[in-house]
């Protein structure tokens, strides 16, 4: 069964593999050449884009090709399902939904994590009467896309205060327009994802806003989303897949150790895309664990949510069923 917009938004069963559960730090030099097409996210980068800019893939048979922009995770998963790209990037819940819809995808490595430094924040204007999560019921919230991280964060936030998950009205607004939409009072709240720290930093610097809640408060510290590939890609290019993930993890580690230098690289990437490189100064990092490792809770949390909501039979799937283990050349 192919991926459908309904399956992305509905919640349904879980299954998502993780290549980067702890891959060896050395590279496989003789990997067969492979080109990975992907969609970029405005105002931000993924670890593999940083790895490419740092030259980490040189001589390893891995080449990246940016073929445009994605408005959000669901769109990139549609593109992956259609064969338009070779990499997708989406929130864990969206990845779960896409696989439950029949797509044989594997989550390659966590693209970002949420913690006290890297997080998604829901902002209101300073004079807004909204003071708490309970106050968002009946209000309009701008997010970059539906069926993804911010959408599910709002649902969990409402559930946590005993309100229906659909008590707030979510509308789609592209990242670069979120600030304008909030300041013109077209929406009550603007949700800026952890991957939109550049836009969030500018919003806060311009003043007159405050955060009501953030995703780390609601979900705890965990992976925010995953880079996704097709399972047949891993089978066909096991060394290329390993090099791709290992060098992406290496770049994520480098960025954590060298944040100022990483912002300079991001600024250069944004400028080359025709975006505003000045926004790179607001970038807060990837928020990933060392080696871009995934933890069982990154997956189990969303499994429990889907089970709780009746979208996944209890005990049907667990993280161990779909993990790509260190040293393996293919998925099990």
mmCIF file of C-alpha atoms in Angstrom:
data_model
loop_
_atom_site.group_PDB
_atom_site.id
_atom_site.type_symbol
_atom_site.label_atom_id
_atom_site.label_comp_id
_atom_site.label_asym_id
_atom_site.label_seq_id
_atom_site.Cartn_x
_atom_site.Cartn_y
_atom_site.Cartn_z
ATOM 1 C CA UNK A 1 0.000 0.000 0.000
ATOM 2 C CA UNK A 2 1.519 3.382 -0.947
ATOM 3 C CA UNK A 3 1.819 6.282 1.446
ATOM 4 C CA UNK A 4 -1.262 8.483 1.714
ATOM 5 C CA UNK A 5 -1.902 11.870 3.301
ATOM 6 C CA UNK A 6 -4.535 10.186 5.456
ATOM 7 C CA UNK A 7 -1.990 7.693 6.794
ATOM 8 C CA UNK A 8 0.392 10.510 7.723
ATOM 9 C CA UNK A 9 -2.232 12.411 9.665
ATOM 10 C CA UNK A 10 -4.051 9.501 11.255
ATOM 11 C CA UNK A 11 -1.444 8.116 13.567
ATOM 12 C CA UNK A 12 -1.674 4.319 12.982
ATOM 13 C CA UNK A 13 0.980 1.653 13.559
ATOM 14 C CA UNK A 14 4.683 2.013 14.101
ATOM 15 C CA UNK A 15 7.754 0.668 12.413
ATOM 16 C CA UNK A 16 10.934 2.569 11.717
ATOM 17 C CA UNK A 17 14.517 1.344 11.481
ATOM 18 C CA UNK A 18 17.573 3.130 12.683
ATOM 19 C CA UNK A 19 20.912 2.728 10.980
ATOM 20 C CA UNK A 20 22.735 5.001 13.380
ATOM 21 C CA UNK A 21 22.295 3.029 16.580
ATOM 22 C CA UNK A 22 26.063 3.107 16.902
ATOM 23 C CA UNK A 23 27.933 2.591 13.640
ATOM 24 C CA UNK A 24 31.731 2.250 13.589
ATOM 25 C CA UNK A 25 33.538 5.563 13.300
ATOM 26 C CA UNK A 26 35.774 4.442 10.445
ATOM 27 C CA UNK A 27 34.644 4.747 6.839
ATOM 28 C CA UNK A 28 34.276 2.038 4.213
ATOM 29 C CA UNK A 29 36.543 3.423 1.526
ATOM 30 C CA UNK A 30 35.541 1.057 -1.272
ATOM 31 C CA UNK A 31 31.810 1.801 -1.247
ATOM 32 C CA UNK A 32 30.155 1.724 -4.671
ATOM 33 C CA UNK A 33 29.399 5.301 -5.791
ATOM 34 C CA UNK A 34 25.888 6.436 -4.964
ATOM 35 C CA UNK A 35 24.093 9.790 -5.340
ATOM 36 C CA UNK A 36 21.483 10.698 -2.737
ATOM 37 C CA UNK A 37 18.894 13.280 -3.794
ATOM 38 C CA UNK A 38 17.182 15.201 -1.002
ATOM 39 C CA UNK A 39 14.974 18.177 -0.214
ATOM 40 C CA UNK A 40 16.378 20.922 1.983
ATOM 41 C CA UNK A 41 14.606 22.757 4.796
ATOM 42 C CA UNK A 42 14.557 26.537 4.629
ATOM 43 C CA UNK A 43 16.661 28.226 7.285
ATOM 44 C CA UNK A 44 18.324 25.033 8.440
ATOM 45 C CA UNK A 45 20.504 22.056 7.557
ATOM 46 C CA UNK A 46 20.736 18.377 8.411
ATOM 47 C CA UNK A 47 23.932 16.667 9.611
ATOM 48 C CA UNK A 48 24.513 15.076 6.206
ATOM 49 C CA UNK A 49 24.472 18.526 4.565
ATOM 50 C CA UNK A 50 27.084 19.693 7.065
ATOM 51 C CA UNK A 51 29.135 16.537 6.431
ATOM 52 C CA UNK A 52 29.029 17.252 2.706
ATOM 53 C CA UNK A 53 30.127 20.871 3.227
ATOM 54 C CA UNK A 54 33.005 19.685 5.415
ATOM 55 C CA UNK A 55 34.164 17.241 2.739
ATOM 56 C CA UNK A 56 33.528 14.154 4.847
ATOM 57 C CA UNK A 57 32.066 12.158 1.952
ATOM 58 C CA UNK A 58 34.989 12.742 -0.395
ATOM 59 C CA UNK A 59 36.529 9.492 -1.588
ATOM 60 C CA UNK A 60 33.798 7.415 0.044
ATOM 61 C CA UNK A 61 31.460 6.981 -2.919
ATOM 62 C CA UNK A 62 28.711 9.184 -1.466
ATOM 63 C CA UNK A 63 27.403 12.263 -3.245
ATOM 64 C CA UNK A 64 24.494 14.496 -2.178
ATOM 65 C CA UNK A 65 22.234 16.377 -4.577
ATOM 66 C CA UNK A 66 19.847 19.059 -3.358
ATOM 67 C CA UNK A 67 16.797 18.956 -5.630
ATOM 68 C CA UNK A 68 14.708 21.635 -3.925
ATOM 69 C CA UNK A 69 12.914 22.456 -0.699
ATOM 70 C CA UNK A 70 10.413 20.633 1.467
ATOM 71 C CA UNK A 71 7.698 22.417 3.435
ATOM 72 C CA UNK A 72 7.899 19.700 6.069
ATOM 73 C CA UNK A 73 8.388 16.021 6.854
ATOM 74 C CA UNK A 74 5.231 14.650 5.240
ATOM 75 C CA UNK A 75 6.128 16.263 1.927
ATOM 76 C CA UNK A 76 9.621 14.784 1.974
ATOM 77 C CA UNK A 77 8.177 11.347 2.740
ATOM 78 C CA UNK A 78 5.797 11.644 -0.208
ATOM 79 C CA UNK A 79 8.789 12.495 -2.388
ATOM 80 C CA UNK A 80 10.717 9.513 -1.030
ATOM 81 C CA UNK A 81 7.777 7.194 -1.658
ATOM 82 C CA UNK A 82 7.433 8.432 -5.231
ATOM 83 C CA UNK A 83 11.127 7.991 -5.961
ATOM 84 C CA UNK A 84 11.705 11.713 -6.490
ATOM 85 C CA UNK A 85 14.346 11.710 -3.739
ATOM 86 C CA UNK A 86 16.510 9.146 -1.986
ATOM 87 C CA UNK A 87 16.396 10.733 1.484
ATOM 88 C CA UNK A 88 13.428 11.868 3.527
ATOM 89 C CA UNK A 89 13.432 13.852 6.748
ATOM 90 C CA UNK A 90 10.467 13.785 9.099
ATOM 91 C CA UNK A 91 9.227 13.684 12.666
ATOM 92 C CA UNK A 92 9.225 10.248 14.243
ATOM 93 C CA UNK A 93 5.432 10.053 14.308
ATOM 94 C CA UNK A 94 5.249 10.871 10.598
ATOM 95 C CA UNK A 95 7.868 8.213 9.849
ATOM 96 C CA UNK A 96 5.824 5.695 11.825
ATOM 97 C CA UNK A 97 2.711 6.572 9.866
ATOM 98 C CA UNK A 98 4.440 6.315 6.508
ATOM 99 C CA UNK A 99 5.778 2.856 7.267
ATOM 100 C CA UNK A 100 2.446 1.708 8.668
ATOM 101 C CA UNK A 101 0.926 2.824 5.364
ATOM 102 C CA UNK A 102 3.011 0.229 3.540
ATOM 103 C CA UNK A 103 6.236 2.039 2.686
ATOM 104 C CA UNK A 104 9.375 0.002 3.285
ATOM 105 C CA UNK A 105 11.360 2.830 4.828
ATOM 106 C CA UNK A 106 14.168 2.776 7.376
ATOM 107 C CA UNK A 107 15.037 5.658 9.693
ATOM 108 C CA UNK A 108 18.717 6.195 8.966
ATOM 109 C CA UNK A 109 19.689 8.382 11.914
ATOM 110 C CA UNK A 110 18.092 11.025 14.158
ATOM 111 C CA UNK A 111 18.152 14.324 12.285
ATOM 112 C CA UNK A 112 17.740 16.417 15.432
ATOM 113 C CA UNK A 113 17.114 15.976 19.115
ATOM 114 C CA UNK A 114 15.155 18.097 21.553
ATOM 115 C CA UNK A 115 16.617 19.108 24.895
ATOM 116 C CA UNK A 116 17.017 22.255 26.971
ATOM 117 C CA UNK A 117 19.148 23.942 24.329
ATOM 118 C CA UNK A 118 17.509 22.681 21.137
ATOM 119 C CA UNK A 119 13.721 22.749 21.215
ATOM 120 C CA UNK A 120 10.547 23.857 19.495
ATOM 121 C CA UNK A 121 8.786 26.835 21.079
ATOM 122 C CA UNK A 122 5.209 28.060 20.741
ATOM 123 C CA UNK A 123 5.202 31.859 20.773
ATOM 124 C CA UNK A 124 2.495 34.461 21.350
ATOM 125 C CA UNK A 125 2.577 38.247 21.287
ATOM 126 C CA UNK A 126 3.500 39.841 24.586
ATOM 127 C CA UNK A 127 -0.019 41.180 25.183
ATOM 128 C CA UNK A 128 -1.722 37.855 24.431
ATOM 129 C CA UNK A 129 -4.069 36.486 27.119
ATOM 130 C CA UNK A 130 -2.633 33.010 26.486
ATOM 131 C CA UNK A 131 -0.523 32.081 29.496
ATOM 132 C CA UNK A 132 -0.545 28.281 29.595
ATOM 133 C CA UNK A 133 -1.254 25.158 27.567
ATOM 134 C CA UNK A 134 -4.810 25.101 28.864
ATOM 135 C CA UNK A 135 -5.341 28.504 27.255
ATOM 136 C CA UNK A 136 -4.584 27.277 23.725
ATOM 137 C CA UNK A 137 -7.948 25.482 23.433
ATOM 138 C CA UNK A 138 -9.962 27.118 20.671
ATOM 139 C CA UNK A 139 -6.979 29.165 19.487
ATOM 140 C CA UNK A 140 -5.293 29.135 16.073
ATOM 141 C CA UNK A 141 -1.722 27.867 15.909
ATOM 142 C CA UNK A 142 0.542 28.326 12.888
ATOM 143 C CA UNK A 143 2.858 25.391 12.102
ATOM 144 C CA UNK A 144 4.964 24.589 9.048
ATOM 145 C CA UNK A 145 3.004 21.437 8.178
ATOM 146 C CA UNK A 146 0.374 19.063 9.525
ATOM 147 C CA UNK A 147 0.944 15.476 10.607
ATOM 148 C CA UNK A 148 4.452 16.178 11.857
ATOM 149 C CA UNK A 149 6.373 17.154 14.998
ATOM 150 C CA UNK A 150 4.625 20.381 15.954
ATOM 151 C CA UNK A 151 1.221 18.859 15.252
ATOM 152 C CA UNK A 152 1.900 15.904 17.543
ATOM 153 C CA UNK A 153 3.472 18.111 20.198
ATOM 154 C CA UNK A 154 0.263 20.163 20.368
ATOM 155 C CA UNK A 155 -1.809 16.974 20.638
ATOM 156 C CA UNK A 156 0.335 15.692 23.501
ATOM 157 C CA UNK A 157 0.297 19.088 25.226
ATOM 158 C CA UNK A 158 -3.512 19.146 25.131
ATOM 159 C CA UNK A 159 -3.738 15.530 26.292
ATOM 160 C CA UNK A 160 -1.481 16.384 29.229
ATOM 161 C CA UNK A 161 -3.968 18.955 30.545
ATOM 162 C CA UNK A 162 -7.008 16.764 29.928
ATOM 163 C CA UNK A 163 -8.202 18.392 26.709
ATOM 164 C CA UNK A 164 -9.107 16.711 23.396
ATOM 165 C CA UNK A 165 -6.136 16.517 20.988
ATOM 166 C CA UNK A 166 -8.051 18.551 18.414
ATOM 167 C CA UNK A 167 -9.008 21.345 20.826
ATOM 168 C CA UNK A 168 -6.747 23.844 19.012
ATOM 169 C CA UNK A 169 -6.926 24.816 15.354
ATOM 170 C CA UNK A 170 -3.688 24.263 13.423
ATOM 171 C CA UNK A 171 -3.005 26.105 10.164
ATOM 172 C CA UNK A 172 -0.062 25.735 7.802
ATOM 173 C CA UNK A 173 2.305 28.694 7.390
ATOM 174 C CA UNK A 174 5.767 28.439 5.748
ATOM 175 C CA UNK A 175 8.662 28.987 8.142
ATOM 176 C CA UNK A 176 9.822 32.327 6.700
ATOM 177 C CA UNK A 177 6.300 33.754 7.109
ATOM 178 C CA UNK A 178 5.645 32.614 10.692
ATOM 179 C CA UNK A 179 6.806 35.846 12.331
ATOM 180 C CA UNK A 180 4.783 38.079 10.014
ATOM 181 C CA UNK A 181 1.693 35.917 10.462
ATOM 182 C CA UNK A 182 1.942 36.148 14.260
ATOM 183 C CA UNK A 183 2.702 39.867 14.403
ATOM 184 C CA UNK A 184 -0.194 40.686 12.066
ATOM 185 C CA UNK A 185 -2.463 38.716 14.449
ATOM 186 C CA UNK A 186 -3.640 36.348 11.740
ATOM 187 C CA UNK A 187 -2.976 33.555 14.259
ATOM 188 C CA UNK A 188 -2.880 33.414 18.039
ATOM 189 C CA UNK A 189 0.261 31.286 18.332
ATOM 190 C CA UNK A 190 3.235 30.513 16.104
ATOM 191 C CA UNK A 191 5.010 27.198 16.569
ATOM 192 C CA UNK A 192 8.660 27.299 15.520
ATOM 193 C CA UNK A 193 10.285 23.895 15.354
ATOM 194 C CA UNK A 194 13.720 22.963 16.652
ATOM 195 C CA UNK A 195 14.856 22.951 12.999
ATOM 196 C CA UNK A 196 13.670 26.580 12.675
ATOM 197 C CA UNK A 197 15.920 28.056 15.362
ATOM 198 C CA UNK A 198 17.159 30.651 12.874
ATOM 199 C CA UNK A 199 13.633 32.015 12.406
ATOM 200 C CA UNK A 200 12.876 31.749 16.136
ATOM 201 C CA UNK A 201 16.018 33.668 17.039
ATOM 202 C CA UNK A 202 15.071 36.534 14.741
ATOM 203 C CA UNK A 203 11.522 36.547 16.116
ATOM 204 C CA UNK A 204 12.722 36.855 19.701
ATOM 205 C CA UNK A 205 15.357 39.473 18.846
ATOM 206 C CA UNK A 206 12.692 41.637 17.216
ATOM 207 C CA UNK A 207 10.893 41.708 20.572
ATOM 208 C CA UNK A 208 7.293 41.755 21.704
ATOM 209 C CA UNK A 209 6.836 37.983 21.953
ATOM 210 C CA UNK A 210 7.080 35.289 24.607
ATOM 211 C CA UNK A 211 7.053 31.518 24.640
ATOM 212 C CA UNK A 212 4.080 29.716 26.189
ATOM 213 C CA UNK A 213 5.461 26.169 26.114
ATOM 214 C CA UNK A 214 8.023 24.059 24.280
ATOM 215 C CA UNK A 215 8.257 20.488 23.055
ATOM 216 C CA UNK A 216 10.901 19.409 25.571
ATOM 217 C CA UNK A 217 8.509 20.330 28.403
ATOM 218 C CA UNK A 218 5.815 18.190 26.783
ATOM 219 C CA UNK A 219 7.798 15.248 25.394
ATOM 220 C CA UNK A 220 11.013 15.181 27.388
ATOM 221 C CA UNK A 221 14.433 14.815 25.792
ATOM 222 C CA UNK A 222 14.335 12.567 22.715
ATOM 223 C CA UNK A 223 14.959 12.516 18.992
ATOM 224 C CA UNK A 224 12.732 14.977 17.205
ATOM 225 C CA UNK A 225 12.834 13.215 13.864
ATOM 226 C CA UNK A 226 14.788 10.947 11.558
ATOM 227 C CA UNK A 227 16.493 10.908 8.204
ATOM 228 C CA UNK A 228 14.736 8.202 6.216
ATOM 229 C CA UNK A 229 15.812 5.983 3.315
ATOM 230 C CA UNK A 230 14.203 3.111 1.483
ATOM 231 C CA UNK A 231 15.107 -0.334 2.712
ATOM 232 C CA UNK A 232 16.082 -1.460 -0.782
ATOM 233 C CA UNK A 233 18.675 1.334 -0.878
ATOM 234 C CA UNK A 234 20.418 -0.122 2.170
ATOM 235 C CA UNK A 235 20.309 -3.595 0.667
ATOM 236 C CA UNK A 236 21.754 -2.354 -2.629
ATOM 237 C CA UNK A 237 24.335 0.001 -1.091
ATOM 238 C CA UNK A 238 25.278 -1.309 2.371
ATOM 239 C CA UNK A 239 28.694 0.376 2.425
ATOM 240 C CA UNK A 240 27.320 3.618 1.009
ATOM 241 C CA UNK A 241 24.591 3.610 3.636
ATOM 242 C CA UNK A 242 27.123 3.020 6.405
ATOM 243 C CA UNK A 243 29.400 5.779 5.157
ATOM 244 C CA UNK A 244 26.461 8.159 4.789
ATOM 245 C CA UNK A 245 25.333 7.653 8.367
ATOM 246 C CA UNK A 246 28.778 7.465 9.917
ATOM 247 C CA UNK A 247 29.983 10.685 8.336
ATOM 248 C CA UNK A 248 26.705 12.470 9.119
ATOM 249 C CA UNK A 249 27.168 11.479 12.777
ATOM 250 C CA UNK A 250 30.761 12.688 12.608
ATOM 251 C CA UNK A 251 29.568 16.073 11.352
ATOM 252 C CA UNK A 252 26.961 16.309 14.118
ATOM 253 C CA UNK A 253 29.661 15.641 16.706
ATOM 254 C CA UNK A 254 31.936 18.243 15.101
ATOM 255 C CA UNK A 255 29.172 20.855 15.235
ATOM 256 C CA UNK A 256 28.644 20.254 18.943
ATOM 257 C CA UNK A 257 32.375 20.646 19.615
ATOM 258 C CA UNK A 258 32.758 23.635 17.275
ATOM 259 C CA UNK A 259 29.460 25.575 17.387
ATOM 260 C CA UNK A 260 30.844 28.894 16.162
ATOM 261 C CA UNK A 261 32.579 27.283 13.195
ATOM 262 C CA UNK A 262 29.415 25.302 12.446
ATOM 263 C CA UNK A 263 27.385 28.514 12.307
ATOM 264 C CA UNK A 264 29.857 29.910 9.779
ATOM 265 C CA UNK A 265 29.378 26.830 7.593
ATOM 266 C CA UNK A 266 25.594 27.149 7.928
ATOM 267 C CA UNK A 267 25.777 30.815 6.969
ATOM 268 C CA UNK A 268 27.719 29.896 3.845
ATOM 269 C CA UNK A 269 25.212 27.174 2.930
ATOM 270 C CA UNK A 270 22.270 29.526 3.402
ATOM 271 C CA UNK A 271 23.934 32.222 1.311
ATOM 272 C CA UNK A 272 24.618 29.766 -1.492
ATOM 273 C CA UNK A 273 20.948 28.759 -1.453
ATOM 274 C CA UNK A 274 19.911 32.383 -1.777
ATOM 275 C CA UNK A 275 18.671 32.540 1.819
ATOM 276 C CA UNK A 276 19.720 34.914 4.587
ATOM 277 C CA UNK A 277 23.035 33.674 5.959
ATOM 278 C CA UNK A 278 22.874 36.237 8.767
ATOM 279 C CA UNK A 279 20.248 34.076 10.460
ATOM 280 C CA UNK A 280 22.870 31.383 11.109
ATOM 281 C CA UNK A 281 23.912 33.208 14.288
ATOM 282 C CA UNK A 282 20.675 32.018 15.898
ATOM 283 C CA UNK A 283 21.274 28.339 15.110
ATOM 284 C CA UNK A 284 21.280 26.247 18.309
ATOM 285 C CA UNK A 285 22.707 22.993 16.946
ATOM 286 C CA UNK A 286 21.333 19.547 16.194
ATOM 287 C CA UNK A 287 20.667 18.505 19.797
ATOM 288 C CA UNK A 288 21.890 14.969 19.104
ATOM 289 C CA UNK A 289 23.649 12.504 21.353
ATOM 290 C CA UNK A 290 27.259 11.598 20.641
ATOM 291 C CA UNK A 291 27.503 9.670 17.401
ATOM 292 C CA UNK A 292 23.932 10.698 16.496
ATOM 293 C CA UNK A 293 22.794 7.598 18.346
ATOM 294 C CA UNK A 294 19.142 6.723 18.739
ATOM 295 C CA UNK A 295 17.709 5.589 22.046
ATOM 296 C CA UNK A 296 14.856 3.089 22.393
ATOM 297 C CA UNK A 297 12.758 5.811 24.030
ATOM 298 C CA UNK A 298 12.946 7.875 20.841
ATOM 299 C CA UNK A 299 10.766 5.202 19.286
ATOM 300 C CA UNK A 300 9.002 3.696 22.309
ATOM 301 C CA UNK A 301 7.527 7.046 23.335
ATOM 302 C CA UNK A 302 5.568 7.325 20.096
ATOM 303 C CA UNK A 303 4.659 3.647 20.143
ATOM 304 C CA UNK A 304 3.050 4.176 23.541
ATOM 305 C CA UNK A 305 1.183 7.234 22.272
ATOM 306 C CA UNK A 306 -0.210 5.337 19.297
ATOM 307 C CA UNK A 307 -1.139 2.396 21.506
ATOM 308 C CA UNK A 308 -2.803 4.724 23.992
ATOM 309 C CA UNK A 309 -4.856 6.312 21.231
ATOM 310 C CA UNK A 310 -5.876 2.942 19.818
ATOM 311 C CA UNK A 311 -4.008 3.429 16.565
ATOM 312 C CA UNK A 312 -1.581 0.580 17.206
ATOM 313 C CA UNK A 313 -2.396 -2.778 18.855
ATOM 314 C CA UNK A 314 -0.446 -3.137 22.083
ATOM 315 C CA UNK A 315 2.678 -5.238 21.769
ATOM 316 C CA UNK A 316 2.459 -5.446 17.991
ATOM 317 C CA UNK A 317 5.788 -3.724 17.313
ATOM 318 C CA UNK A 318 8.834 -2.613 19.248
ATOM 319 C CA UNK A 319 12.020 -0.754 18.443
ATOM 320 C CA UNK A 320 14.139 -3.934 18.403
ATOM 321 C CA UNK A 321 12.097 -5.247 15.484
ATOM 322 C CA UNK A 322 13.401 -2.604 13.134
ATOM 323 C CA UNK A 323 16.788 -1.384 14.422
ATOM 324 C CA UNK A 324 19.789 -1.485 12.104
ATOM 325 C CA UNK A 325 22.539 -2.810 14.337
ATOM 326 C CA UNK A 326 26.135 -1.679 14.377
ATOM 327 C CA UNK A 327 28.321 -3.563 11.965
ATOM 328 C CA UNK A 328 25.499 -4.991 9.886
ATOM 329 C CA UNK A 329 25.519 -4.541 6.127
ATOM 330 C CA UNK A 330 21.778 -5.016 5.692
ATOM 331 C CA UNK A 331 18.582 -4.653 7.654
ATOM 332 C CA UNK A 332 16.914 -7.592 9.332
#
